[in-house]
XYZ file of C-alpha atoms in Angstrom:
47
model
C -28.210 -29.874 6.449
C -28.560 -27.390 9.564
C -30.743 -28.858 11.797
C -33.309 -26.243 13.824
C -32.388 -26.970 16.357
C -28.265 -25.551 14.927
C -30.482 -22.403 13.001
C -31.806 -21.899 16.292
C -28.051 -21.151 17.781
C -26.727 -19.507 15.111
C -29.459 -16.717 14.934
C -29.912 -16.134 18.557
C -25.470 -15.363 18.661
C -26.319 -12.923 15.335
C -28.331 -11.310 17.794
C -26.045 -11.124 20.711
C -23.419 -10.097 18.731
C -25.584 -7.308 16.999
C -27.417 -6.295 20.866
C -23.252 -6.006 21.449
C -22.514 -3.220 19.093
C -25.489 -1.812 19.007
C -24.548 -0.613 22.455
C -20.920 0.438 21.595
C -20.837 4.012 21.205
C -19.670 5.256 17.660
C -16.450 6.591 18.601
C -16.102 2.356 20.403
C -17.391 1.383 16.844
C -14.800 3.655 15.283
C -12.381 2.393 17.110
C -13.162 -1.439 16.200
C -13.243 0.036 13.003
C -17.261 -1.033 12.236
C -18.911 1.546 11.077
C -22.729 1.384 12.487
C -24.428 0.369 9.404
C -21.938 -2.891 9.350
C -23.200 -4.315 12.894
C -24.976 -6.959 10.857
C -22.690 -7.378 7.554
C -19.931 -7.978 10.851
C -22.113 -10.211 13.189
C -22.697 -12.637 10.867
C -19.439 -13.422 8.900
C -18.298 -13.546 12.366
C -15.248 -15.582 13.591
């Protein structure tokens, strides 16, 4: 079972990843193979 603290840390990491990717230009995202609409999925499934 995931603790509240771990859940919050996971959420914060997800949000940080989303924020970093959303700050990138469409060209930069395209260079790394991510569409803007895929950002939440990529952030949730990152390694």
